[in-house]
Coordinates of C-alpha atoms in Angstrom, one line a residue:
M9 CA 7.7 37.9 -41.6
A10 CA 11.5 37.9 -41.7
L11 CA 12.6 39.2 -38.3
V12 CA 15.9 37.5 -37.8
P13 CA 18.6 37.6 -35.1
A14 CA 21.5 39.8 -36.0
K15 CA 23.8 36.9 -35.2
Q16 CA 22.6 35.0 -38.3
I17 CA 22.9 38.1 -40.6
L18 CA 26.4 38.8 -39.4
E19 CA 27.7 35.2 -39.4
E20 CA 26.4 34.8 -43.0
A21 CA 28.2 38.1 -43.9
Q22 CA 31.4 36.8 -42.2
K23 CA 31.3 33.6 -44.2
K24 CA 31.1 35.3 -47.5
G25 CA 33.3 38.4 -46.7
Y26 CA 30.8 41.2 -47.1
G27 CA 29.7 44.0 -44.8
V28 CA 26.2 44.7 -43.5
G29 CA 25.1 48.2 -42.8
A30 CA 23.3 49.0 -39.5
Y31 CA 21.3 52.1 -40.1
N32 CA 20.0 54.3 -37.3
V33 CA 16.3 55.4 -37.3
N34 CA 14.2 57.9 -35.5
N35 CA 11.0 58.1 -37.6
M36 CA 8.9 56.5 -40.3
E37 CA 10.5 58.2 -43.3
Q38 CA 14.0 56.9 -42.3
I39 CA 12.7 53.3 -41.8
Q40 CA 10.8 53.4 -45.1
A41 CA 13.9 54.7 -47.0
I42 CA 16.2 52.0 -45.6
M43 CA 13.8 49.3 -46.4
A44 CA 13.2 50.6 -49.9
A45 CA 17.0 50.5 -50.4
A46 CA 17.1 46.9 -49.0
K47 CA 14.3 45.8 -51.3
E48 CA 15.9 47.5 -54.4
T49 CA 19.3 45.9 -53.7
Q50 CA 18.0 42.7 -52.2
S51 CA 20.1 43.2 -49.1
P52 CA 19.8 41.8 -45.6
V53 CA 19.6 44.8 -43.2
I54 CA 19.9 45.9 -39.6
I55 CA 17.7 48.8 -38.6
Q56 CA 18.8 50.1 -35.2
A57 CA 17.5 52.6 -32.7
S58 CA 19.5 54.3 -30.0
R59 CA 18.2 54.9 -26.5
G60 CA 17.8 58.5 -27.5
A61 CA 15.8 57.6 -30.6
L62 CA 13.5 55.4 -28.6
K63 CA 13.0 58.0 -25.9
Y64 CA 12.3 60.7 -28.6
S65 CA 9.5 58.5 -30.0
N66 CA 8.1 57.4 -26.7
F67 CA 9.5 53.9 -27.3
T68 CA 6.4 52.2 -28.5
Y69 CA 5.9 54.3 -31.6
L70 CA 9.3 53.6 -33.0
G71 CA 9.2 49.9 -32.0
Y72 CA 6.0 49.4 -34.0
L73 CA 7.3 51.4 -37.0
M74 CA 10.3 49.0 -37.0
K75 CA 8.0 46.0 -36.8
A76 CA 6.0 47.5 -39.8
A77 CA 9.2 47.4 -41.8
V78 CA 9.5 43.6 -41.1
I79 CA 5.8 43.0 -42.0
E80 CA 6.0 45.0 -45.2
N81 CA 9.2 43.2 -46.4
P82 CA 8.7 39.5 -45.7
D83 CA 11.5 38.5 -48.2
I84 CA 14.2 40.7 -46.6
P85 CA 16.1 39.4 -43.6
V86 CA 15.7 42.3 -41.0
A87 CA 17.2 42.6 -37.5
M88 CA 15.8 45.1 -35.1
H89 CA 18.7 46.2 -33.0
L90 CA 19.2 48.4 -29.9
D91 CA 22.2 50.7 -30.4
H92 CA 24.3 51.6 -27.3
G93 CA 22.2 50.1 -24.6
N94 CA 23.7 51.3 -21.3
S95 CA 22.3 48.7 -18.8
L96 CA 20.4 45.4 -18.5
E97 CA 17.2 47.4 -18.0
S98 CA 17.6 49.1 -21.4
A99 CA 18.2 45.8 -23.1
I100 CA 15.1 44.3 -21.4
K101 CA 13.0 47.2 -22.6
A102 CA 14.2 46.7 -26.2
I103 CA 13.6 43.0 -26.0
D104 CA 10.1 43.6 -24.7
L105 CA 9.5 45.8 -27.7
G106 CA 10.3 42.9 -30.0
F107 CA 13.9 43.6 -30.9
S108 CA 15.9 40.7 -32.1
S109 CA 19.3 42.1 -31.2
V110 CA 20.7 44.4 -28.5
M111 CA 24.0 46.1 -27.9
I112 CA 25.2 46.6 -24.4
D113 CA 28.0 49.2 -24.2
G114 CA 29.7 48.4 -21.0
S115 CA 32.8 50.2 -22.2
L116 CA 31.1 53.2 -20.7
M117 CA 29.3 53.6 -17.4
E118 CA 25.5 54.1 -17.4
D119 CA 25.8 57.8 -18.0
G120 CA 27.1 56.9 -21.5
K121 CA 30.1 59.2 -21.1
T122 CA 32.5 57.9 -18.4
A123 CA 34.9 55.1 -19.4
S124 CA 34.3 52.0 -17.3
T125 CA 36.7 49.3 -16.1
Y126 CA 37.2 46.0 -17.8
D127 CA 35.6 44.1 -14.9
Y128 CA 32.5 46.4 -15.0
N129 CA 32.2 45.8 -18.8
V130 CA 32.4 42.0 -18.3
K131 CA 29.8 42.0 -15.5
V132 CA 27.1 44.1 -17.2
T133 CA 27.7 42.4 -20.6
R134 CA 27.4 38.9 -19.1
S135 CA 24.1 39.9 -17.4
V136 CA 22.7 41.0 -20.8
V137 CA 23.9 37.9 -22.6
E138 CA 22.3 35.6 -20.0
Y139 CA 18.9 37.4 -20.3
A140 CA 18.9 37.9 -24.1
H141 CA 20.1 34.4 -25.1
A142 CA 17.4 32.8 -23.0
R143 CA 15.0 34.6 -25.3
G144 CA 16.9 34.0 -28.6
V145 CA 18.1 37.5 -28.9
S146 CA 21.6 38.4 -30.2
V147 CA 24.0 40.5 -28.2
E148 CA 26.7 42.9 -29.3
A149 CA 29.2 44.4 -26.9
E150 CA 32.0 46.9 -27.1
I151 CA 35.6 47.1 -25.8
G152 CA 37.7 50.1 -26.3
T153 CA 36.2 53.6 -26.7
L154 CA 35.5 55.8 -29.7
G155 CA 36.0 59.6 -30.0
G156 CA 33.2 62.1 -30.5
L157 CA 29.7 62.2 -29.2
E158 CA 26.4 61.1 -30.8
D159 CA 23.0 61.1 -29.2
G160 CA 24.8 62.0 -26.0
V161 CA 26.9 58.8 -26.1
G162 CA 30.7 58.7 -26.0
S163 CA 33.6 59.5 -23.8
G164 CA 35.0 62.0 -26.3
K165 CA 38.3 60.1 -26.2
I166 CA 39.7 57.3 -28.4
H167 CA 41.1 54.3 -26.6
L168 CA 42.1 51.6 -29.1
T169 CA 41.0 48.1 -28.4
D170 CA 43.6 45.8 -27.0
P171 CA 43.5 42.5 -29.1
N172 CA 44.4 40.2 -26.2
E173 CA 41.8 41.9 -24.0
A174 CA 39.2 41.5 -26.8
K175 CA 39.8 37.7 -26.9
K176 CA 39.6 37.4 -23.1
F177 CA 36.4 39.5 -23.1
V178 CA 34.7 37.4 -25.8
D179 CA 35.6 34.2 -23.9
E180 CA 34.3 35.5 -20.6
T181 CA 31.0 37.0 -21.8
G182 CA 29.8 34.8 -24.7
V183 CA 28.7 37.8 -26.9
D184 CA 27.7 37.2 -30.5
S185 CA 29.5 40.2 -32.0
L186 CA 32.1 42.7 -30.8
A187 CA 32.4 46.4 -31.5
I188 CA 36.1 47.5 -31.5
A189 CA 37.9 50.8 -31.5
I190 CA 40.4 51.3 -34.3
G191 CA 40.3 55.1 -34.6
T192 CA 36.8 55.9 -35.8
S193 CA 34.6 58.5 -34.0
H194 CA 31.0 59.4 -33.6
G195 CA 29.5 62.4 -35.3
A196 CA 30.4 64.5 -38.4
Y197 CA 33.9 65.6 -37.3
K198 CA 35.8 62.4 -37.1
F199 CA 39.4 63.4 -38.0
K200 CA 41.4 66.6 -37.5
G201 CA 43.9 65.4 -40.2
A202 CA 44.2 62.4 -42.4
A203 CA 41.7 59.6 -41.8
N204 CA 43.8 56.8 -40.4
L205 CA 42.5 53.6 -39.0
A206 CA 44.5 51.1 -37.0
F207 CA 44.2 48.2 -39.4
D208 CA 47.1 46.4 -37.6
V209 CA 44.9 46.3 -34.5
L210 CA 41.9 45.0 -36.6
K211 CA 44.1 42.2 -38.1
K212 CA 45.3 41.1 -34.7
I213 CA 41.8 41.0 -33.3
R214 CA 40.5 39.1 -36.3
G215 CA 43.2 36.5 -35.7
L216 CA 42.2 36.0 -32.1
I217 CA 38.4 35.9 -32.2
N218 CA 36.0 34.2 -34.5
I219 CA 32.8 36.2 -34.0
P220 CA 31.6 39.0 -36.2
I221 CA 33.4 42.3 -35.7
V222 CA 31.5 45.7 -35.6
L223 CA 32.7 49.2 -36.6
H224 CA 30.9 52.1 -34.9
G225 CA 31.4 55.7 -36.0
A226 CA 31.7 54.6 -39.6
S227 CA 29.8 57.2 -41.6
S228 CA 31.8 58.6 -44.5
V229 CA 30.5 62.2 -44.3
P230 CA 30.6 62.6 -48.1
K231 CA 31.8 66.0 -49.2
E232 CA 29.0 66.3 -51.7
L233 CA 26.4 66.1 -48.8
I234 CA 28.3 68.6 -46.7
D235 CA 28.5 71.0 -49.7
E236 CA 24.8 70.5 -50.3
V237 CA 24.0 71.3 -46.6
N238 CA 26.2 74.4 -46.7
K239 CA 24.9 75.5 -50.1
Y240 CA 21.4 75.8 -48.6
G241 CA 22.3 77.7 -45.4
G242 CA 24.1 75.1 -43.3
K243 CA 27.3 75.7 -41.4
M244 CA 29.4 72.6 -41.3
P245 CA 33.0 73.6 -42.1
G246 CA 35.7 70.9 -41.7
A247 CA 33.3 67.9 -41.3
T248 CA 35.1 64.7 -42.2
G249 CA 34.3 61.0 -42.1
V250 CA 35.8 57.6 -42.8
P251 CA 36.6 57.2 -46.6
M252 CA 34.6 54.4 -48.2
A253 CA 37.9 52.8 -49.4
S254 CA 38.9 52.5 -45.7
L255 CA 35.6 50.9 -44.8
Q256 CA 35.9 48.4 -47.7
E257 CA 39.4 47.6 -46.5
A258 CA 38.0 47.0 -43.0
V259 CA 35.5 44.6 -44.5
K260 CA 38.2 42.7 -46.3
L261 CA 40.1 42.4 -42.9
G262 CA 37.1 41.0 -41.1
V263 CA 34.5 43.7 -40.2
S264 CA 31.0 42.4 -40.7
K265 CA 28.8 45.2 -39.3
I266 CA 29.2 48.9 -40.2
N267 CA 27.2 51.4 -38.2
V268 CA 25.9 54.4 -40.2
D269 CA 24.0 57.3 -38.7
T270 CA 25.5 60.7 -39.5
D271 CA 25.4 60.2 -43.3
G272 CA 21.7 59.5 -43.1
R273 CA 21.2 62.7 -41.1
L274 CA 23.2 64.7 -43.7
A275 CA 21.2 63.3 -46.6
I276 CA 17.9 64.2 -45.0
T277 CA 19.0 67.6 -43.9
A278 CA 20.4 68.5 -47.3
A279 CA 17.2 67.5 -49.0
I280 CA 15.0 69.5 -46.5
R281 CA 17.2 72.6 -46.7
K282 CA 16.9 72.5 -50.5
V283 CA 13.1 72.4 -50.4
F284 CA 12.9 75.2 -47.9
T285 CA 15.4 77.4 -49.9
E286 CA 14.0 76.8 -53.4
T287 CA 10.3 76.7 -52.5
P288 CA 9.8 78.7 -49.4
E289 CA 6.1 78.7 -49.9
K290 CA 5.9 75.0 -49.1
F291 CA 4.5 74.1 -45.7
D292 CA 3.1 70.6 -46.1
P293 CA 5.5 68.2 -44.3
R294 CA 5.1 65.7 -47.1
D295 CA 6.6 68.2 -49.5
Y296 CA 10.0 68.1 -47.7
L297 CA 9.9 64.7 -45.9
G298 CA 9.2 63.0 -49.2
P299 CA 12.3 64.3 -50.9
A300 CA 14.3 63.6 -47.7
R301 CA 13.1 60.0 -47.8
T302 CA 14.1 59.6 -51.4
A303 CA 17.6 61.1 -50.7
L304 CA 18.1 58.7 -47.9
T305 CA 17.0 55.7 -50.0
N306 CA 19.6 56.7 -52.7
L307 CA 22.3 57.0 -50.1
I308 CA 21.6 53.6 -48.5
I309 CA 21.5 52.0 -51.9
S310 CA 25.0 53.2 -52.6
K311 CA 26.1 52.0 -49.1
M312 CA 24.6 48.5 -49.7
K313 CA 26.5 48.2 -53.0
D314 CA 29.7 49.5 -51.6
F315 CA 29.7 47.3 -48.5
G316 CA 28.9 44.3 -50.7
T317 CA 25.5 43.6 -49.0
A318 CA 23.6 43.8 -52.3
G319 CA 22.2 40.5 -53.6
H320 CA 22.5 38.5 -50.4
A321 CA 18.9 38.7 -49.1
K322 CA 18.0 35.2 -50.3
D323 CA 21.2 33.4 -49.5
Y324 CA 19.9 31.6 -46.5
A325 CA 16.7 30.5 -44.7
P326 CA 16.0 33.0 -41.9
K327 CA 16.1 31.7 -38.3
T328 CA 13.6 32.7 -35.7
L329 CA 14.1 33.7 -32.1
E330 CA 12.7 30.3 -31.2
D331 CA 15.4 28.7 -33.3
M332 CA 18.0 30.7 -31.5
K333 CA 16.7 29.8 -28.1
K334 CA 17.3 26.1 -28.9
E335 CA 20.7 26.9 -30.4
Y336 CA 21.9 28.9 -27.4
G337 CA 20.4 26.3 -25.1
S338 CA 22.4 23.5 -26.7
K339 CA 25.7 25.1 -25.8

């Protein structure tokens, strides 16, 4: 079994200058698709579930499906990650389910929409760090806010991360990785005009902190997927994402974790719409979920190659949560 802390996966990526995709999951087919891509490309991988996804699946179902991915792929380093936890309680619930990594988003209040204060963010983040590290679990936090909404999470306003505040935050909380805001946005409609990221902010932050940097809202929203969705009855005019070239530049400048959710949703939706349109007599869920799973696998394979993750699955001996307890305890 190769359940590993996200801290190890991301620190190894940081050392060698590649990015690791963190792919959101809601059901079995998504998990299978992501792991098939990881196996095909020999990539370490982070499978992550939002609070909304866990609630949708009644928590235990999705937790055990994610554990199945680890059991079925013993040679692939896999981190099970909570995306956008909103409180210590949500982190505890994920850790109890066996997650090896949690994100606490103290940049927003518990409602997941209202921007918080710096002091609030520090307080809630530190409480999660203390609880998680005692159990060997990695912690990601966020400073700054993204635009857009996804799974009901987001303030809808972009507030770029202040580099000096980022350094102070890392020093005061002891987090393992930091999500920053440099202009990305949740959802399928990220930019009204040209897609511009604040690489100057990223450079300054990278120069001030030495832990892995995370980019949320980083789906590319490929035009070919939007065209496919619309071709088969969808209505998504003007959907835009972060160009892959921009994500690759971000990796070069120090981003180690890239969150991808929307692109996976688009690949699945396009495949299902195609089946329903071309073969309307089909009614067996396997007839449309199967092609959806294949479409997602192909998408994730391309991401793993583009981020530079491919080929790094066997670079290092995986650490356990027990190993991490000792490591955290020695500090």
